[in-house]
Coordinates of C-alpha atoms and ligand atoms in Angstrom, one line a residue:
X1 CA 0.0 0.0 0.0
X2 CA 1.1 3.8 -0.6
X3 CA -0.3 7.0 1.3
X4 CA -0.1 10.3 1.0
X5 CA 0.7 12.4 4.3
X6 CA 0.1 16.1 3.8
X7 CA 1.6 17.9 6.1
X8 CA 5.0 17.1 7.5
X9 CA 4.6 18.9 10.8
X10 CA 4.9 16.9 14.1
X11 CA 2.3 14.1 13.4
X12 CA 2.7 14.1 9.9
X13 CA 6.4 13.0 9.9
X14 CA 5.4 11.1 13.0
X15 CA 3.0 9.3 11.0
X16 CA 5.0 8.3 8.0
X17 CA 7.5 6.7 10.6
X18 CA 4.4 4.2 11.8
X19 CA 3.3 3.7 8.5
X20 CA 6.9 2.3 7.6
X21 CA 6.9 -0.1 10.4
X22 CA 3.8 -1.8 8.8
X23 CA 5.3 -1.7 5.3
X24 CA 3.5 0.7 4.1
X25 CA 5.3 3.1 1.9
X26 CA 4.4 7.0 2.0
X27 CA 5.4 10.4 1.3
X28 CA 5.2 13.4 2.9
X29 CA 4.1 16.8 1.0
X30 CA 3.9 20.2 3.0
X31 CA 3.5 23.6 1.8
X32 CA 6.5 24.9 3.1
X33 CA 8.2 26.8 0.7
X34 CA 12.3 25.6 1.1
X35 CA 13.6 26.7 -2.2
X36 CA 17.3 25.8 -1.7
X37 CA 15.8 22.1 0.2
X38 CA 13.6 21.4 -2.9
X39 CA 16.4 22.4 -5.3
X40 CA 18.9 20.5 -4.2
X41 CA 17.1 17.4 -3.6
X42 CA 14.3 16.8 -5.9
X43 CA 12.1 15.1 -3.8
X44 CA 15.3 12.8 -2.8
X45 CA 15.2 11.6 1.2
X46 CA 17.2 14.8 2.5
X47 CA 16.5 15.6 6.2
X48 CA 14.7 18.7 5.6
X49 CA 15.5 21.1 8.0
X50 CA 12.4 23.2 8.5
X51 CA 14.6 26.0 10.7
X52 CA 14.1 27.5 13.9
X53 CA 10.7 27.7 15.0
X54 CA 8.5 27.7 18.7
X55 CA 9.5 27.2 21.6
X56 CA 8.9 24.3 24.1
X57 CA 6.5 20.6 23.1
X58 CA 5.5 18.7 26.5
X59 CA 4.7 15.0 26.0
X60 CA 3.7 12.9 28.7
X61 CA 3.4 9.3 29.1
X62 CA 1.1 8.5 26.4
X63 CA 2.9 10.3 24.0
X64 CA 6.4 9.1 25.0
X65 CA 4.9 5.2 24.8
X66 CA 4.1 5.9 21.1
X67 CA 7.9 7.4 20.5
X68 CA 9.5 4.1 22.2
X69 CA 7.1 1.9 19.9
X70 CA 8.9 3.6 17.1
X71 CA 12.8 3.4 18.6
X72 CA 12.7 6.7 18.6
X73 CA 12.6 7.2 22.5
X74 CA 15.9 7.1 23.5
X75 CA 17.2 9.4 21.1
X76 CA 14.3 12.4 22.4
X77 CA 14.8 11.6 25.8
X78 CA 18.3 12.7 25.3
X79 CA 17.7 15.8 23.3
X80 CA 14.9 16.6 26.4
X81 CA 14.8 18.0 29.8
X82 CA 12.6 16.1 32.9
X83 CA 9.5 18.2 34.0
X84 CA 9.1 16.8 37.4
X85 CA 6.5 19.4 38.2
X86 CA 4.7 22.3 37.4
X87 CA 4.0 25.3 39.6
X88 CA 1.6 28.3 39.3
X89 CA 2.3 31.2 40.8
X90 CA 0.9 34.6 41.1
X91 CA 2.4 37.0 38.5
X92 CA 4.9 38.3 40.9
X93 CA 5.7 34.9 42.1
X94 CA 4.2 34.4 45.0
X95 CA 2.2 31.7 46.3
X96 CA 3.2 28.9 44.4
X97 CA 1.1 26.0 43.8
X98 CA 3.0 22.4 43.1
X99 CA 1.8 19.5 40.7
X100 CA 3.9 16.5 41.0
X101 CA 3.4 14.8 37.6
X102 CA 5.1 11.7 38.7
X103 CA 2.4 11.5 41.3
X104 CA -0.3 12.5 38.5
X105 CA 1.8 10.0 35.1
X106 CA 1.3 7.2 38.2
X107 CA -2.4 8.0 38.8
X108 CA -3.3 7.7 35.2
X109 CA -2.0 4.7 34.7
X110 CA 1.6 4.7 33.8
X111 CA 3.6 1.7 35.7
X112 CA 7.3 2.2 33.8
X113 CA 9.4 4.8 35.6
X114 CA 11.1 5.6 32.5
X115 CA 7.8 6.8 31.3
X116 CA 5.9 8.8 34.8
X117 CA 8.7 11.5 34.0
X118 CA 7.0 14.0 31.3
X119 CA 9.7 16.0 28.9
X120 CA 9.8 19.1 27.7
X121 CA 12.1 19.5 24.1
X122 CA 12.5 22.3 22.0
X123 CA 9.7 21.8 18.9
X124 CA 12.3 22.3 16.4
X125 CA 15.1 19.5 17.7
X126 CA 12.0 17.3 18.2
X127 CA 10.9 18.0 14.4
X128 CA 14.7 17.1 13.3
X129 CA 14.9 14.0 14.7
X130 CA 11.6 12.7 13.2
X131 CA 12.6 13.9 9.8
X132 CA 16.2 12.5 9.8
X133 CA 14.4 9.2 10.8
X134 CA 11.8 9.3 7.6
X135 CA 15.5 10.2 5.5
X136 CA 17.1 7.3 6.5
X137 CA 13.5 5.3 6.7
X138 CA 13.8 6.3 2.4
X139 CA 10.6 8.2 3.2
X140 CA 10.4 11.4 0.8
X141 CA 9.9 14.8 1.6
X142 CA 8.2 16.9 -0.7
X143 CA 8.1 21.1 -0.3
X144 CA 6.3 24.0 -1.9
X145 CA 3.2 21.5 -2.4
X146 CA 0.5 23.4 -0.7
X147 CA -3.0 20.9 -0.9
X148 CA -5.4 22.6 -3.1
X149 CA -8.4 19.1 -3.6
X150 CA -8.7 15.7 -3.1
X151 CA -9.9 13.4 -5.7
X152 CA -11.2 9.8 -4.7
X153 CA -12.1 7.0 -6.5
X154 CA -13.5 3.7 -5.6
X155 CA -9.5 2.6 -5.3
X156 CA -7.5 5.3 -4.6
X157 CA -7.2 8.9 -3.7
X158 CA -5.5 11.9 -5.1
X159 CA -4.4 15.1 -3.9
X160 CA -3.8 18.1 -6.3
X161 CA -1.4 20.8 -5.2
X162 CA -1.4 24.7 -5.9
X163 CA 1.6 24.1 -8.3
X164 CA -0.3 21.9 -10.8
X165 CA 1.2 19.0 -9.4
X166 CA -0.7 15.3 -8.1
X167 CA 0.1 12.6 -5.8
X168 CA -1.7 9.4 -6.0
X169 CA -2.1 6.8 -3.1
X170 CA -4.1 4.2 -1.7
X171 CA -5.0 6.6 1.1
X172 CA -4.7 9.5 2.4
X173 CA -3.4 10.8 5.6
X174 CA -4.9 14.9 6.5
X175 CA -1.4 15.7 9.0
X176 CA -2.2 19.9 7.8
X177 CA -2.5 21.3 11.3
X178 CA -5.6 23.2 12.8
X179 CA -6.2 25.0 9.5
X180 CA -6.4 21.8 7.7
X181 CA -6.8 22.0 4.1
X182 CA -7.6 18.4 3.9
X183 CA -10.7 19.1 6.0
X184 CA -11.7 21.0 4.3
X185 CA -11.6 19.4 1.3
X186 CA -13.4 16.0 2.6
X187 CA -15.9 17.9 5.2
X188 CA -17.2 20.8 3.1
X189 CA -19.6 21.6 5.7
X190 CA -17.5 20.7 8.8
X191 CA -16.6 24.0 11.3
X192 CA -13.8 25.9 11.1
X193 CA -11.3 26.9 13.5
X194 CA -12.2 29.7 16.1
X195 CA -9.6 32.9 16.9
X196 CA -9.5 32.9 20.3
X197 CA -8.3 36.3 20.1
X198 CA -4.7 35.5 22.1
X199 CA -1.6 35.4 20.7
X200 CA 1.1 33.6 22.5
X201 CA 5.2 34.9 21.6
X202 CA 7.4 32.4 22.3
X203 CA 11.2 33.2 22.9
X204 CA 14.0 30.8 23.3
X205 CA 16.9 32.0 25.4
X206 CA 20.2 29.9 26.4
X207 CA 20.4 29.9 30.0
X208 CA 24.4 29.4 30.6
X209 CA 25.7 32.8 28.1
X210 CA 22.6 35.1 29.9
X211 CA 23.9 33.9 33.9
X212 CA 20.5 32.8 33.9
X213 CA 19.3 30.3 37.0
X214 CA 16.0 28.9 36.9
X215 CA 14.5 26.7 39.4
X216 CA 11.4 25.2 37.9
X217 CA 11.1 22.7 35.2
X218 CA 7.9 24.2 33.9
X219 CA 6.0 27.1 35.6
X220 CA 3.1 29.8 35.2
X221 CA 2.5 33.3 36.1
X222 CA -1.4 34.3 36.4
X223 CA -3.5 37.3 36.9
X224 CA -6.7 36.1 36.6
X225 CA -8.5 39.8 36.5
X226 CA -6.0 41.4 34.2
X227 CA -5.7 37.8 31.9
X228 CA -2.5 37.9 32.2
X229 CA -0.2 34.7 31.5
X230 CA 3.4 34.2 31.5
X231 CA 5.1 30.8 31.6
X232 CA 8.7 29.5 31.3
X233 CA 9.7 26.0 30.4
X234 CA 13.4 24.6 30.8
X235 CA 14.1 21.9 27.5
X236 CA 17.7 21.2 28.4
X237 CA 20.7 22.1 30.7
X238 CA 20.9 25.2 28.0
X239 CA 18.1 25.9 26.9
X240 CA 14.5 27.3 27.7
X241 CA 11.4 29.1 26.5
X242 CA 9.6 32.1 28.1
X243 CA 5.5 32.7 26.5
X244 CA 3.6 35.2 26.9
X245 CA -0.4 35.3 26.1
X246 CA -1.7 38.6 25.1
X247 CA -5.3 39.4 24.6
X248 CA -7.8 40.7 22.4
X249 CA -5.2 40.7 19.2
X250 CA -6.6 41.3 16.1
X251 CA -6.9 38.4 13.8
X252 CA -3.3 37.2 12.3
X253 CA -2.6 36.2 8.7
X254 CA -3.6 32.7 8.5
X255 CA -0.2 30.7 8.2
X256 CA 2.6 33.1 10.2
X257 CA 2.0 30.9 13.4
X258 CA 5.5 30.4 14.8
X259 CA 7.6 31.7 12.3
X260 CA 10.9 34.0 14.2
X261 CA 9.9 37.6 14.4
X262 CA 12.1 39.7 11.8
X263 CA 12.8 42.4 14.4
X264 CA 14.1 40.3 17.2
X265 CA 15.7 43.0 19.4
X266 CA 12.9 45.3 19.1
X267 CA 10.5 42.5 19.5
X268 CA 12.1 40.8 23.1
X269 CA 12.6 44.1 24.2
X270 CA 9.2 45.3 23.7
X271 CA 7.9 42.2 25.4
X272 CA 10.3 42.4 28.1
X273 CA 9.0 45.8 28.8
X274 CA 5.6 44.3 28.6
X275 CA 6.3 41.6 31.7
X276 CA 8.1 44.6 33.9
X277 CA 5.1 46.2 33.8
X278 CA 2.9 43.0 34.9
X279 CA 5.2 42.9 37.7
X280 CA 6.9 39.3 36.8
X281 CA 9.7 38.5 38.6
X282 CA 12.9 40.0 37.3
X283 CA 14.6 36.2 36.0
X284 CA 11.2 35.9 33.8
X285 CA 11.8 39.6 32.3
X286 CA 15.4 39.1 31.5
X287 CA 14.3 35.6 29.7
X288 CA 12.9 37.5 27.3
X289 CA 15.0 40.4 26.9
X290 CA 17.8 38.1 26.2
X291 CA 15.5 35.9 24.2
X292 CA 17.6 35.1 20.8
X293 CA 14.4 34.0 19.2
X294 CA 10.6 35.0 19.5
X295 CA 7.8 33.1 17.3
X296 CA 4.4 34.1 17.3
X297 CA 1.2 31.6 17.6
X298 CA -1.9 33.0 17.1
X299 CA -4.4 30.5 19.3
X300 CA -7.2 29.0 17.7
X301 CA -9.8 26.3 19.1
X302 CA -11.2 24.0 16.7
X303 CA -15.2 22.6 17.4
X304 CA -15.2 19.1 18.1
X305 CA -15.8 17.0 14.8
X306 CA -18.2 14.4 14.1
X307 CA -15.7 11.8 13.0
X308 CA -12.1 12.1 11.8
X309 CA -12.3 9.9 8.8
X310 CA -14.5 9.8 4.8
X311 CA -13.6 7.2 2.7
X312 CA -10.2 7.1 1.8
X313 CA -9.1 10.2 3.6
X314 CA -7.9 10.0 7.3
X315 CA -7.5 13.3 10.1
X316 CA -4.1 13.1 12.5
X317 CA -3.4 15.7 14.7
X318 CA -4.4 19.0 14.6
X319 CA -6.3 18.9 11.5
X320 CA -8.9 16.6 13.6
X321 CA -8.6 18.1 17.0
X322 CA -6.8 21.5 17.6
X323 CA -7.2 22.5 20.8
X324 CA -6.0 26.2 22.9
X325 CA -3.0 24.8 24.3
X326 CA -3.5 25.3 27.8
X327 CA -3.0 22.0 29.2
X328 CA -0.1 20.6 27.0
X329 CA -2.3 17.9 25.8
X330 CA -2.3 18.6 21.8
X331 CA 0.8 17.3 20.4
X332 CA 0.1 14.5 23.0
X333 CA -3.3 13.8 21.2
X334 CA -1.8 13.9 17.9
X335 CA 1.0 11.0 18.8
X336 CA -2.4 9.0 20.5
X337 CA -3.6 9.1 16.8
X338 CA -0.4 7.6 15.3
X339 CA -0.3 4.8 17.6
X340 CA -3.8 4.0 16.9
X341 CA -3.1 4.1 13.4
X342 CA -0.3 2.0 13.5
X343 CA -1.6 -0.7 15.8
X344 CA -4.5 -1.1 13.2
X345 CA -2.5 -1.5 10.5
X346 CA -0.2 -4.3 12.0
X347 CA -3.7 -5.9 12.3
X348 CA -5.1 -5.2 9.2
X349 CA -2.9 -5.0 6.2
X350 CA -4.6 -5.3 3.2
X351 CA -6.2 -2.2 1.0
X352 CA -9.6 -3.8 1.4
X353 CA -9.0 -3.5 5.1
X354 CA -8.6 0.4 4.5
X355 CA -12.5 1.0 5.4
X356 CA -12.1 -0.8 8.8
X357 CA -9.3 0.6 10.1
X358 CA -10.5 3.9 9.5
X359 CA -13.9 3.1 11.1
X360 CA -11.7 2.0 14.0
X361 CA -9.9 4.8 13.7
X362 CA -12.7 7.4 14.4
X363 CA -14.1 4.6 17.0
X364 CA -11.2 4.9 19.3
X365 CA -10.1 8.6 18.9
X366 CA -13.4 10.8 18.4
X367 CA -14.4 10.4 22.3
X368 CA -10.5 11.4 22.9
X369 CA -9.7 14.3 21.1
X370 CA -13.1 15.5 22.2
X371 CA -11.9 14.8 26.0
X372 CA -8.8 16.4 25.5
X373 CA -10.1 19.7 23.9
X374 CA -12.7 19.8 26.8
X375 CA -9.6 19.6 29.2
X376 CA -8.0 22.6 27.6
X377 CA -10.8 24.6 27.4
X378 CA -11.9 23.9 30.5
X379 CA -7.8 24.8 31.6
X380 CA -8.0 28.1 29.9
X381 CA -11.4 29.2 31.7
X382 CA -9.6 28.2 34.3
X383 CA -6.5 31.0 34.3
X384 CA -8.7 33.4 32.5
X385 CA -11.8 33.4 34.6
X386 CA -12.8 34.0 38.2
X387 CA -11.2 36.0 40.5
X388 CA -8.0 36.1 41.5
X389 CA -7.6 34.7 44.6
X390 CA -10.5 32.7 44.7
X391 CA -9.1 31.5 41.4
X392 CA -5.6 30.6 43.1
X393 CA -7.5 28.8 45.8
X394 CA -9.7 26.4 43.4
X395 CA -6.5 25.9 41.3
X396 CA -5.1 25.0 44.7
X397 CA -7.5 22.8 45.6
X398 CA -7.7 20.8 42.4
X399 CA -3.9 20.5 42.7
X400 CA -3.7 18.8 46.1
X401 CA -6.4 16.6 44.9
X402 CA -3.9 15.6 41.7
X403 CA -1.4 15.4 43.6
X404 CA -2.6 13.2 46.3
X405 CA -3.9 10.8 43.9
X406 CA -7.6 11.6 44.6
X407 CA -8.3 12.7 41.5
X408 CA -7.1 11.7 37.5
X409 CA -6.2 14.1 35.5
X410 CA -5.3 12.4 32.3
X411 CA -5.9 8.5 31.8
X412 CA -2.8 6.8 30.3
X413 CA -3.8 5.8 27.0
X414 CA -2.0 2.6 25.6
X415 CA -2.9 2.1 21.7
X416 CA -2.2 -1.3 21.3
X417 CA -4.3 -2.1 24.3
X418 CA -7.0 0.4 23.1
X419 CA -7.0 -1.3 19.3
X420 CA -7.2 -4.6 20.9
X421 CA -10.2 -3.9 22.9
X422 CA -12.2 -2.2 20.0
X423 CA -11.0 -5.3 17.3
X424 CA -12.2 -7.6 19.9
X425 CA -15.7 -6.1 20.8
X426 CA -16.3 -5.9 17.1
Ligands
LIG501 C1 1.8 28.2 21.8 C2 1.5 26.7 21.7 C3 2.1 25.8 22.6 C4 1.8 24.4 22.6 N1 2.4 23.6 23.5 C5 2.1 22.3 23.5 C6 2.6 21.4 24.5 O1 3.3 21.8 25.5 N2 2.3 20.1 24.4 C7 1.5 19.5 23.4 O2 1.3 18.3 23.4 N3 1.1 20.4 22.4 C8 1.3 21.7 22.5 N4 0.8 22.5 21.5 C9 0.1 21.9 20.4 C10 1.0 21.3 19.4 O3 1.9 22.3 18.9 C11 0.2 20.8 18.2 O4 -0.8 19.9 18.7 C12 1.1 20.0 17.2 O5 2.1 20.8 16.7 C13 0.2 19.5 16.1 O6 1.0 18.9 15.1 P1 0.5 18.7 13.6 O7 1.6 18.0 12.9 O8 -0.9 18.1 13.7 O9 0.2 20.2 13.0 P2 1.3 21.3 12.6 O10 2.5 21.3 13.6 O11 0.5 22.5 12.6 O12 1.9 20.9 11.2 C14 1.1 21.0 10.1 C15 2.0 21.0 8.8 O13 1.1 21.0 7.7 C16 1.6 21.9 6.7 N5 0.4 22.4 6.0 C17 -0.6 23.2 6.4 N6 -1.5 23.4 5.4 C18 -1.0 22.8 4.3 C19 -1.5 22.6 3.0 N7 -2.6 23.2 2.5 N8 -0.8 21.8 2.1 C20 0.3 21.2 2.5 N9 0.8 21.3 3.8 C21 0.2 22.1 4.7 C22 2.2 23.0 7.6 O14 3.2 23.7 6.8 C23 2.9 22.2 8.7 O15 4.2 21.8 8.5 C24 1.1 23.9 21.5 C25 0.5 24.8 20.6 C26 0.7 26.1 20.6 C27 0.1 27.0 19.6
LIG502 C1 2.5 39.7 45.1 O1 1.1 40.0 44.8 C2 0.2 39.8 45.8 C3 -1.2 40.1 45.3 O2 -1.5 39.5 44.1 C4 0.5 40.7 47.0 O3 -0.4 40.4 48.0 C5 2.0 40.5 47.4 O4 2.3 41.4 48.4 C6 2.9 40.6 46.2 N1 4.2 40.2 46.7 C7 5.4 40.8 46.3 C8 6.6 40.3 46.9 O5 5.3 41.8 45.5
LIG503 C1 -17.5 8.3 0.0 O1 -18.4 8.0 1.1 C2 -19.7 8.4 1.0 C3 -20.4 8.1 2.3 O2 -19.7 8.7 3.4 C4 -20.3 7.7 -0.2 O3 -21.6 8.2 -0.4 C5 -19.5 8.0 -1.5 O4 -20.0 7.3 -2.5 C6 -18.0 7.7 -1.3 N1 -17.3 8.1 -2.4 C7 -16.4 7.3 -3.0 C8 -15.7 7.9 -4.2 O5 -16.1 6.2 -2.6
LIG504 C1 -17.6 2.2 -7.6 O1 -18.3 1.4 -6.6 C2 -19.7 1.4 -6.8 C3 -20.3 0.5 -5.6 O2 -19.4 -0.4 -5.1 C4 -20.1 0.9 -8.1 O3 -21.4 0.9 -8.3 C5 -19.4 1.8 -9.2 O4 -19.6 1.2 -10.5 C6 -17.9 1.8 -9.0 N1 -17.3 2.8 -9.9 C7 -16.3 2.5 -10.7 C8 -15.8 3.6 -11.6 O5 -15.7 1.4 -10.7
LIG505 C1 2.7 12.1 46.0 O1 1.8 11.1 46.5 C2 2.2 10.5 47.8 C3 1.2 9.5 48.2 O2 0.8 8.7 47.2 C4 2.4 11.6 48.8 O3 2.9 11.1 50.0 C5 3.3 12.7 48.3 O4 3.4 13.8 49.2 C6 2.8 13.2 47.0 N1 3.7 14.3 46.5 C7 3.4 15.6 46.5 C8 4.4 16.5 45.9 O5 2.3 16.0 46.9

């Protein structure tokens, strides 16, 4: 069998990857525009390096269980950084409030130690090892193909491109990201994404050069009344990322999300500024002052879909379930999806089966993605809403509970034990 991935993001390289390990062949076609990468390889298995972009992924248990299924856990863990815990405090940094995730990755489910740790890793080292796996997987990279319509057939499915160009394959995997053209294309009449109105900039700062110290693996800064939201995330000994959510932006040009502000010294300065002002504590300021690279992400909140599949044509990722990213659970989500996927596949192997698996498919990760995009929402009302100290005080209360194991946040999700269940209940 052959499939088409558009989109070569996260889950769509991802994806290829578990596709391989069944023995199916794919290729992956994003519109990225990387002149110099196209010319020079022609479509040839280059690791394609998509540059410096974003700041900090988390992935949790679920997520790293999908990774280790595809060898590729070792190799992240080491380009990674532990989050033991995660603490809120007020924006000055007061009154901290302590989740201990190995408590919480326990309480969900997740027996292996090497797994109750979550990680934080830079998005773009994340996105190079998965593409220098598909190069030496002989999994092509195509650029500059930007998804226009999808043609099916009763045997096969073909995507046409914005440069005149088709792919054909047996199916067809939507890895586009929350602005999915591939949904659009198969679900004329599904909804579209949602501007939250925030936009979140992102800088990435080296710790060691700046005599910068910090003391938390991951941590927030709220003002509830004011919405404002700082947070800092440490992604190795070196390396960390400071985001700040601002509010009531005007709507962004679809597509800029996380690409490195042009005017980087004006830019972390003028943010910098921004966080004095909100009264953070002076380490969280001078994180992004010396910030040596700020991305932009306009936040968006996709409305839940019906089902992620039609025919040939298959949603991963974003492109089924974007979510605000308040809880860290999107990427997570996305990796679910692959794991899913795969597991079907080493089940069912034959194009025939194609119809199956993707009824599976929608089955098993419909009620998830739904779940997780109600957790985030449900985590953004939570910093944005209430009052500020009664705010503080529920989010205190809901902590202890996590921590003390008297309450799940997040069940561990185990694909091949989730495929199993639904193949033997059919
Ligand atoms: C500020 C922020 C912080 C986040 N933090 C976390 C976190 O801590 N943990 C977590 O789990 N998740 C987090 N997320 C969510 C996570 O980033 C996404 O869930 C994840 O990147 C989704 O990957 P994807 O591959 O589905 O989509 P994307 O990463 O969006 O990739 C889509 C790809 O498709 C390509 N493409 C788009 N349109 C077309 C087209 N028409 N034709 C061809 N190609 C196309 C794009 O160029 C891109 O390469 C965060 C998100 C944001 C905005
Ligand atoms: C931090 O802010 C709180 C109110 O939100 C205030 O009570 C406290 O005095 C402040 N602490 C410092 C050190 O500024
Ligand atoms: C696609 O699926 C729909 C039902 O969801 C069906 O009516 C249609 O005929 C299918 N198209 C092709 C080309 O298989
Ligand atoms: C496609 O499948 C349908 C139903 O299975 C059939 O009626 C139709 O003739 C097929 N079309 C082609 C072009 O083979
Ligand atoms: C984690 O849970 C154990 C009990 O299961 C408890 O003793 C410990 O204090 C918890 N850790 C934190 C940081 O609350």
């Amino acid at each position: 069998m052959h499939a088409v991935v558009i989109g070569s993001g996260l889950v769509g390289a991802t994806t290829a990857l578990a596709l391989h390990q069944v023995g199916i062949q794919s290729s992956l076609y994003d519109q990225v525009n990387l002149v110099q990468a196209a010319l020079t390889s022609g479509g040839a298995p280059v690791a394609i390096d998509f540059g410096d972009s974003g700041g900090s992924v988390l992935i949790s248990a679920s997520g790293l269980r999908v990774l280790r299924t595809l060898g590729l856990l070792d190799e992240v863990l080491a380009s990674a950084h532990p989050s033991p815990t995660i603490t809120w405090y007020k924006i000055n940094g007061t009154s901290p409030v302590v989740l201990d995730n190995i408590n919480a990755s326990k309480k969900s489910g997740e027996s292996d130690e090497a797994l109750q740790n979550p990680i934080q890793i830079l998005r773009s080292k994340l996105h190079l090892i998965l593409m220098s796996a598909c190069r030496k997987a002989g999994i092509r990279t195509f650029t500059g193909k930007k998804l226009k319509g999808i043609i099916e057939t009763n045997d096969s499915v073909t995507a046409e491109f914005e440069d005149g160009t088709t792919a054909t394959g047996d199916f067809l995997v939507g890895a586009d990201g929350i602005h999915s053209a591939t949904r659009r294309a198969v679900f004329r009449d599904a909804a579209k994404p949602e501007y939250t109105g925030v936009i979140g900039h992102i800088g990435v700062v080296r710790l060691k050069e700046n005599n910068l110290k910090i003391s938390d693996a991951c941590a927030f800064y709220l003002q509830r009344e004011k919405k404002q939201l700082v947070c800092t995330f440490q992604m190795s000994e070196d390396l960390a990322a400071v985001q700040v959510m601002t509010f009531n932006d005007p709507v962004p040009v679809e597509g800029e999300e996380y690409r490195p502000h042009p005017d980087l010294p004006k830019e972390s300065a003028r943010l910098a500024d921004l966080l004095e002002s909100w009264g953070l504590p002076p380490h969280v300021q001078d994180m992004m002052r010396k910030s040596f690279r700020i991305s932009p992400a306009a936040i968006y909140d996709l409305p839940d879909l019906k089902t992620y599949h039609k025919n040939r044509t298959v949603l991963l990722g974003d492109s089924a379930h974007g979510m605000v990213p308040n809880a860290g659970l999107g990427l997570l989500t996305g990796l679910e999806d692959v794991g899913v996927l795969l597991e079907l596949f080493r089940n069912f192997k034959s194009p025939s089966d194609i119809p199956r698996v993707f009824s599976l498919y929608s089955q098993l990760r419909v009620p998830r993605g739904h779940d997780a995009a109600k957790r985030s929402r449900e985590m953004a009302k939570q910093y944005y809403e209430g009052s500020q100290v009664f705010g503080h005080l529920l989010l205190r209360f809901g902590i202890f509970l996590f921590n003390y194991n008297l309450v799940t946040f997040h069940k561990i999700y185990d694909c091949p034990t989730e495929v199993a269940g639904a193949i033997k209940a059919v």
